[in-house]
GROMACS .gro file of N, CA and C in nm:
model
  300
    1UNK      N    1   6.959  -8.556   6.520
    1UNK     CA    2   6.815  -8.543   6.521
    1UNK      C    3   6.773  -8.458   6.640
    2UNK      N    4   6.668  -8.387   6.618
    2UNK     CA    5   6.614  -8.305   6.726
    2UNK      C    6   6.483  -8.368   6.774
    3UNK      N    7   6.463  -8.364   6.902
    3UNK     CA    8   6.340  -8.419   6.959
    3UNK      C    9   6.264  -8.306   7.027
    4UNK      N   10   6.136  -8.300   6.999
    4UNK     CA   11   6.050  -8.201   7.061
    4UNK      C   12   5.951  -8.274   7.151
    5UNK      N   13   5.941  -8.230   7.274
    5UNK     CA   14   5.851  -8.296   7.369
    5UNK      C   15   5.705  -8.287   7.326
    6UNK      N   16   5.663  -8.175   7.274
    6UNK     CA   17   5.525  -8.153   7.227
    6UNK      C   18   5.421  -8.213   7.321
    7UNK      N   19   5.437  -8.190   7.449
    7UNK     CA   20   5.338  -8.236   7.546
    7UNK      C   21   5.354  -8.382   7.586
    8UNK      N   22   5.445  -8.453   7.521
    8UNK     CA   23   5.467  -8.594   7.553
    8UNK      C   24   5.559  -8.604   7.674
    9UNK      N   25   5.511  -8.663   7.781
    9UNK     CA   26   5.589  -8.670   7.905
    9UNK      C   27   5.703  -8.772   7.896
   10UNK      N   28   5.682  -8.880   7.822
   10UNK     CA   29   5.783  -8.986   7.812
   10UNK      C   30   5.870  -8.967   7.689
   11UNK      N   31   6.001  -8.966   7.711
   11UNK     CA   32   6.095  -8.958   7.600
   11UNK      C   33   6.107  -9.094   7.534
   12UNK      N   34   6.123  -9.096   7.402
   12UNK     CA   35   6.150  -9.223   7.336
   12UNK      C   36   6.285  -9.280   7.380
   13UNK      N   37   6.302  -9.407   7.369
   13UNK     CA   38   6.426  -9.473   7.412
   13UNK      C   39   6.547  -9.418   7.338
   14UNK      N   40   6.532  -9.386   7.207
   14UNK     CA   41   6.647  -9.337   7.131
   14UNK      C   42   6.699  -9.203   7.184
   15UNK      N   43   6.609  -9.121   7.241
   15UNK     CA   44   6.651  -8.993   7.298
   15UNK      C   45   6.735  -9.018   7.423
   16UNK      N   46   6.691  -9.112   7.506
   16UNK     CA   47   6.767  -9.146   7.625
   16UNK      C   48   6.904  -9.201   7.589
   17UNK      N   49   6.908  -9.287   7.488
   17UNK     CA   50   7.034  -9.345   7.442
   17UNK      C   51   7.128  -9.239   7.390
   18UNK      N   52   7.076  -9.147   7.310
   18UNK     CA   53   7.159  -9.039   7.256
   18UNK      C   54   7.211  -8.948   7.367
   19UNK      N   55   7.130  -8.922   7.466
   19UNK     CA   56   7.173  -8.838   7.578
   19UNK      C   57   7.288  -8.907   7.653
   20UNK      N   58   7.274  -9.036   7.676
   20UNK     CA   59   7.379  -9.112   7.744
   20UNK      C   60   7.508  -9.112   7.662
   21UNK      N   61   7.496  -9.131   7.531
   21UNK     CA   62   7.613  -9.129   7.442
   21UNK      C   63   7.683  -8.993   7.450
   22UNK      N   64   7.604  -8.888   7.450
   22UNK     CA   65   7.659  -8.753   7.458
   22UNK      C   66   7.738  -8.734   7.588
   23UNK      N   67   7.674  -8.768   7.699
   23UNK     CA   68   7.736  -8.747   7.830
   23UNK      C   69   7.858  -8.837   7.848
   24UNK      N   70   7.847  -8.963   7.810
   24UNK     CA   71   7.952  -9.061   7.834
   24UNK      C   72   8.072  -9.047   7.739
   25UNK      N   73   8.044  -9.019   7.610
   25UNK     CA   74   8.151  -9.029   7.511
   25UNK      C   75   8.179  -8.901   7.431
   26UNK      N   76   8.078  -8.827   7.394
   26UNK     CA   77   8.097  -8.716   7.301
   26UNK      C   78   8.143  -8.587   7.367
   27UNK      N   79   8.086  -8.553   7.481
   27UNK     CA   80   8.120  -8.429   7.551
   27UNK      C   81   8.238  -8.456   7.644
   28UNK      N   82   8.357  -8.466   7.586
   28UNK     CA   83   8.476  -8.508   7.661
   28UNK      C   84   8.518  -8.409   7.768
   29UNK      N   85   8.496  -8.281   7.746
   29UNK     CA   86   8.535  -8.182   7.848
   29UNK      C   87   8.419  -8.145   7.941
   30UNK      N   88   8.306  -8.211   7.926
   30UNK     CA   89   8.190  -8.199   8.015
   30UNK      C   90   8.137  -8.057   8.028
   31UNK      N   91   8.140  -7.982   7.915
   31UNK     CA   92   8.087  -7.846   7.921
   31UNK      C   93   7.943  -7.837   7.868
   32UNK      N   94   7.884  -7.950   7.833
   32UNK     CA   95   7.746  -7.952   7.785
   32UNK      C   96   7.732  -7.921   7.637
   33UNK      N   97   7.844  -7.904   7.568
   33UNK     CA   98   7.843  -7.873   7.424
   33UNK      C   99   7.953  -7.952   7.355
   34UNK      N  100   7.936  -7.970   7.227
   34UNK     CA  101   8.042  -8.034   7.150
   34UNK      C  102   8.120  -7.925   7.077
   35UNK      N  103   8.248  -7.912   7.113
   35UNK     CA  104   8.332  -7.815   7.044
   35UNK      C  105   8.385  -7.877   6.914
   36UNK      N  106   8.468  -7.803   6.845
   36UNK     CA  107   8.519  -7.846   6.715
   36UNK      C  108   8.593  -7.981   6.724
   37UNK      N  109   8.679  -7.997   6.822
   37UNK     CA  110   8.757  -8.121   6.837
   37UNK      C  111   8.667  -8.239   6.873
   38UNK      N  112   8.571  -8.218   6.961
   38UNK     CA  113   8.478  -8.326   6.998
   38UNK      C  114   8.394  -8.369   6.878
   39UNK      N  115   8.353  -8.273   6.799
   39UNK     CA  116   8.274  -8.304   6.679
   39UNK      C  117   8.358  -8.381   6.578
   40UNK      N  118   8.482  -8.337   6.561
   40UNK     CA  119   8.573  -8.406   6.469
   40UNK      C  120   8.595  -8.551   6.514
   41UNK      N  121   8.618  -8.572   6.642
   41UNK     CA  122   8.638  -8.708   6.695
   41UNK      C  123   8.514  -8.794   6.680
   42UNK      N  124   8.398  -8.733   6.684
   42UNK     CA  125   8.273  -8.807   6.668
   42UNK      C  126   8.253  -8.848   6.522
   43UNK      N  127   8.279  -8.756   6.429
   43UNK     CA  128   8.258  -8.783   6.287
   43UNK      C  129   8.369  -8.870   6.229
   44UNK      N  130   8.492  -8.840   6.264
   44UNK     CA  131   8.609  -8.915   6.214
   44UNK      C  132   8.693  -8.964   6.331
   45UNK      N  133   8.649  -9.069   6.400
   45UNK     CA  134   8.724  -9.118   6.516
   45UNK      C  135   8.864  -9.162   6.475
   46UNK      N  136   8.963  -9.124   6.553
   46UNK     CA  137   9.102  -9.157   6.520
   46UNK      C  138   9.132  -9.305   6.534
   47UNK      N  139   9.056  -9.377   6.613
   47UNK     CA  140   9.082  -9.519   6.634
   47UNK      C  141   9.000  -9.610   6.542
   48UNK      N  142   8.942  -9.554   6.437
   48UNK     CA  143   8.857  -9.631   6.346
   48UNK      C  144   8.920  -9.629   6.207
   49UNK      N  145   8.949  -9.746   6.153
   49UNK     CA  146   9.010  -9.758   6.021
   49UNK      C  147   8.899  -9.783   5.919
   50UNK      N  148   8.865  -9.678   5.844
   50UNK     CA  149   8.755  -9.686   5.748
   50UNK      C  150   8.783  -9.788   5.637
   51UNK      N  151   8.907  -9.793   5.589
   51UNK     CA  152   8.941  -9.887   5.481
   51UNK      C  153   8.927 -10.031   5.528
   52UNK      N  154   8.974 -10.059   5.648
   52UNK     CA  155   8.962 -10.195   5.702
   52UNK      C  156   8.815 -10.232   5.724
   53UNK      N  157   8.738 -10.138   5.777
   53UNK     CA  158   8.596 -10.165   5.801
   53UNK      C  159   8.523 -10.192   5.669
   54UNK      N  160   8.554 -10.116   5.565
   54UNK     CA  161   8.490 -10.137   5.435
   54UNK      C  162   8.533 -10.270   5.374
   55UNK      N  163   8.660 -10.305   5.387
   55UNK     CA  164   8.709 -10.433   5.335
   55UNK      C  165   8.639 -10.550   5.407
   56UNK      N  166   8.628 -10.540   5.538
   56UNK     CA  167   8.558 -10.645   5.614
   56UNK      C  168   8.411 -10.656   5.571
   57UNK      N  169   8.350 -10.541   5.548
   57UNK     CA  170   8.211 -10.539   5.501
   57UNK      C  171   8.197 -10.610   5.367
   58UNK      N  172   8.287 -10.580   5.274
   58UNK     CA  173   8.281 -10.643   5.141
   58UNK      C  174   8.297 -10.794   5.151
   59UNK      N  175   8.394 -10.839   5.231
   59UNK     CA  176   8.415 -10.984   5.246
   59UNK      C  177   8.294 -11.047   5.314
   60UNK      N  178   8.244 -10.986   5.420
   60UNK     CA  179   8.129 -11.040   5.492
   60UNK      C  180   8.008 -11.057   5.401
   61UNK      N  181   7.980 -10.955   5.321
   61UNK     CA  182   7.862 -10.958   5.235
   61UNK      C  183   7.879 -11.048   5.114
   62UNK      N  184   8.002 -11.072   5.069
   62UNK     CA  185   8.025 -11.143   4.943
   62UNK      C  186   8.071 -11.287   4.960
   63UNK      N  187   8.131 -11.320   5.070
   63UNK     CA  188   8.190 -11.452   5.092
   63UNK      C  189   8.081 -11.556   5.119
   64UNK      N  190   8.025 -11.611   5.013
   64UNK     CA  191   7.910 -11.700   5.026
   64UNK      C  192   7.942 -11.830   5.100
   65UNK      N  193   8.062 -11.885   5.081
   65UNK     CA  194   8.096 -12.010   5.150
   65UNK      C  195   8.166 -11.986   5.284
   66UNK      N  196   8.180 -11.860   5.322
   66UNK     CA  197   8.235 -11.818   5.451
   66UNK      C  198   8.372 -11.880   5.480
   67UNK      N  199   8.458 -11.886   5.377
   67UNK     CA  200   8.594 -11.938   5.395
   67UNK      C  201   8.696 -11.827   5.419
   68UNK      N  202   8.651 -11.702   5.422
   68UNK     CA  203   8.741 -11.589   5.446
   68UNK      C  204   8.814 -11.542   5.323
   69UNK      N  205   8.782 -11.600   5.208
   69UNK     CA  206   8.845 -11.562   5.082
   69UNK      C  207   8.737 -11.538   4.979
   70UNK      N  208   8.765 -11.448   4.886
   70UNK     CA  209   8.668 -11.420   4.780
   70UNK      C  210   8.715 -11.479   4.649
   71UNK      N  211   8.625 -11.549   4.585
   71UNK     CA  212   8.653 -11.602   4.451
   71UNK      C  213   8.603 -11.501   4.349
   72UNK      N  214   8.645 -11.519   4.228
   72UNK     CA  215   8.597 -11.432   4.119
   72UNK      C  216   8.445 -11.440   4.111
   73UNK      N  217   8.390 -11.558   4.126
   73UNK     CA  218   8.245 -11.576   4.118
   73UNK      C  219   8.172 -11.501   4.229
   74UNK      N  220   8.227 -11.504   4.350
   74UNK     CA  221   8.165 -11.434   4.461
   74UNK      C  222   8.167 -11.282   4.438
   75UNK      N  223   8.275 -11.233   4.382
   75UNK     CA  224   8.284 -11.089   4.354
   75UNK      C  225   8.186 -11.051   4.245
   76UNK      N  226   8.180 -11.131   4.139
   76UNK     CA  227   8.088 -11.101   4.028
   76UNK      C  228   7.943 -11.107   4.076
   77UNK      N  229   7.914 -11.203   4.163
   77UNK     CA  230   7.777 -11.216   4.217
   77UNK      C  231   7.734 -11.090   4.291
   78UNK      N  232   7.828 -11.024   4.359
   78UNK     CA  233   7.799 -10.902   4.435
   78UNK      C  234   7.864 -10.780   4.369
   79UNK      N  235   7.873 -10.782   4.238
   79UNK     CA  236   7.939 -10.677   4.162
   79UNK      C  237   7.889 -10.537   4.200
   80UNK      N  238   7.757 -10.523   4.217
   80UNK     CA  239   7.701 -10.392   4.252
   80UNK      C  240   7.754 -10.340   4.385
   81UNK      N  241   7.780 -10.430   4.479
   81UNK     CA  242   7.836 -10.392   4.607
   81UNK      C  243   7.978 -10.337   4.590
   82UNK      N  244   8.058 -10.402   4.507
   82UNK     CA  245   8.196 -10.360   4.484
   82UNK      C  246   8.202 -10.230   4.404
   83UNK      N  247   8.114 -10.215   4.307
   83UNK     CA  248   8.113 -10.094   4.225
   83UNK      C  249   8.075  -9.972   4.309
   84UNK      N  250   7.994  -9.992   4.410
   84UNK     CA  251   7.953  -9.882   4.496
   84UNK      C  252   8.044  -9.859   4.614
   85UNK      N  253   8.155  -9.933   4.621
   85UNK     CA  254   8.243  -9.924   4.738
   85UNK      C  255   8.359  -9.828   4.717
   86UNK      N  256   8.386  -9.751   4.820
   86UNK     CA  257   8.500  -9.661   4.818
   86UNK      C  258   8.630  -9.741   4.819
   87UNK      N  259   8.627  -9.863   4.875
   87UNK     CA  260   8.747  -9.947   4.881
   87UNK      C  261   8.796  -9.988   4.742
   88UNK      N  262   8.707  -9.995   4.647
   88UNK     CA  263   8.746 -10.030   4.509
   88UNK      C  264   8.749  -9.906   4.421
   89UNK      N  265   8.754  -9.790   4.483
   89UNK     CA  266   8.751  -9.662   4.410
   89UNK      C  267   8.627  -9.661   4.320
   90UNK      N  268   8.516  -9.700   4.381
   90UNK     CA  269   8.385  -9.704   4.314
   90UNK      C  270   8.390  -9.783   4.183
   91UNK      N  271   8.457  -9.899   4.190
   91UNK     CA  272   8.461  -9.991   4.077
   91UNK      C  273   8.581  -9.976   3.987
   92UNK      N  274   8.652  -9.865   3.996
   92UNK     CA  275   8.767  -9.842   3.909
   92UNK      C  276   8.875  -9.949   3.927
   93UNK      N  277   8.897  -9.995   4.050
   93UNK     CA  278   9.000 -10.096   4.077
   93UNK      C  279   8.965 -10.229   4.012
   94UNK      N  280   8.839 -10.252   3.987
   94UNK     CA  281   8.798 -10.380   3.927
   94UNK      C  282   8.847 -10.393   3.783
   95UNK      N  283   8.864 -10.282   3.714
   95UNK     CA  284   8.913 -10.287   3.576
   95UNK      C  285   9.064 -10.279   3.567
   96UNK      N  286   9.129 -10.229   3.670
   96UNK     CA  287   9.275 -10.214   3.667
   96UNK      C  288   9.350 -10.337   3.715
   97UNK      N  289   9.283 -10.430   3.779
   97UNK     CA  290   9.352 -10.545   3.836
   97UNK      C  291   9.305 -10.674   3.770
   98UNK      N  292   9.400 -10.749   3.716
   98UNK     CA  293   9.370 -10.876   3.649
   98UNK      C  294   9.304 -10.977   3.743
   99UNK      N  295   9.345 -10.974   3.872
   99UNK     CA  296   9.291 -11.072   3.965
   99UNK      C  297   9.142 -11.057   3.989
  100UNK      N  298   9.086 -10.939   3.953
  100UNK     CA  299   8.943 -10.920   3.966
  100UNK      C  300   8.876 -10.956   3.836
   0.00000   0.00000   0.00000
């Protein structure tokens, strides 16, 4: 996002936060710009497992009794969430696996 001062002396809090994030984490070589590698690390961090994060999200949103396991009923109740998930290949895995 771009912020324009437009005569406003006070920056919004989100601008300050973004500036801090840039200086502290994104601009690793401290040249005031994000080069190709810095941008890649920002968009696709190497220490972030997207599949695990999506799986945790599905369990968190669907596990109604919070036992850490999903029942067929819990999955069916949140079917739209699973169909829209990359972790289930956008619903394709639901038809290929008997356990679902």
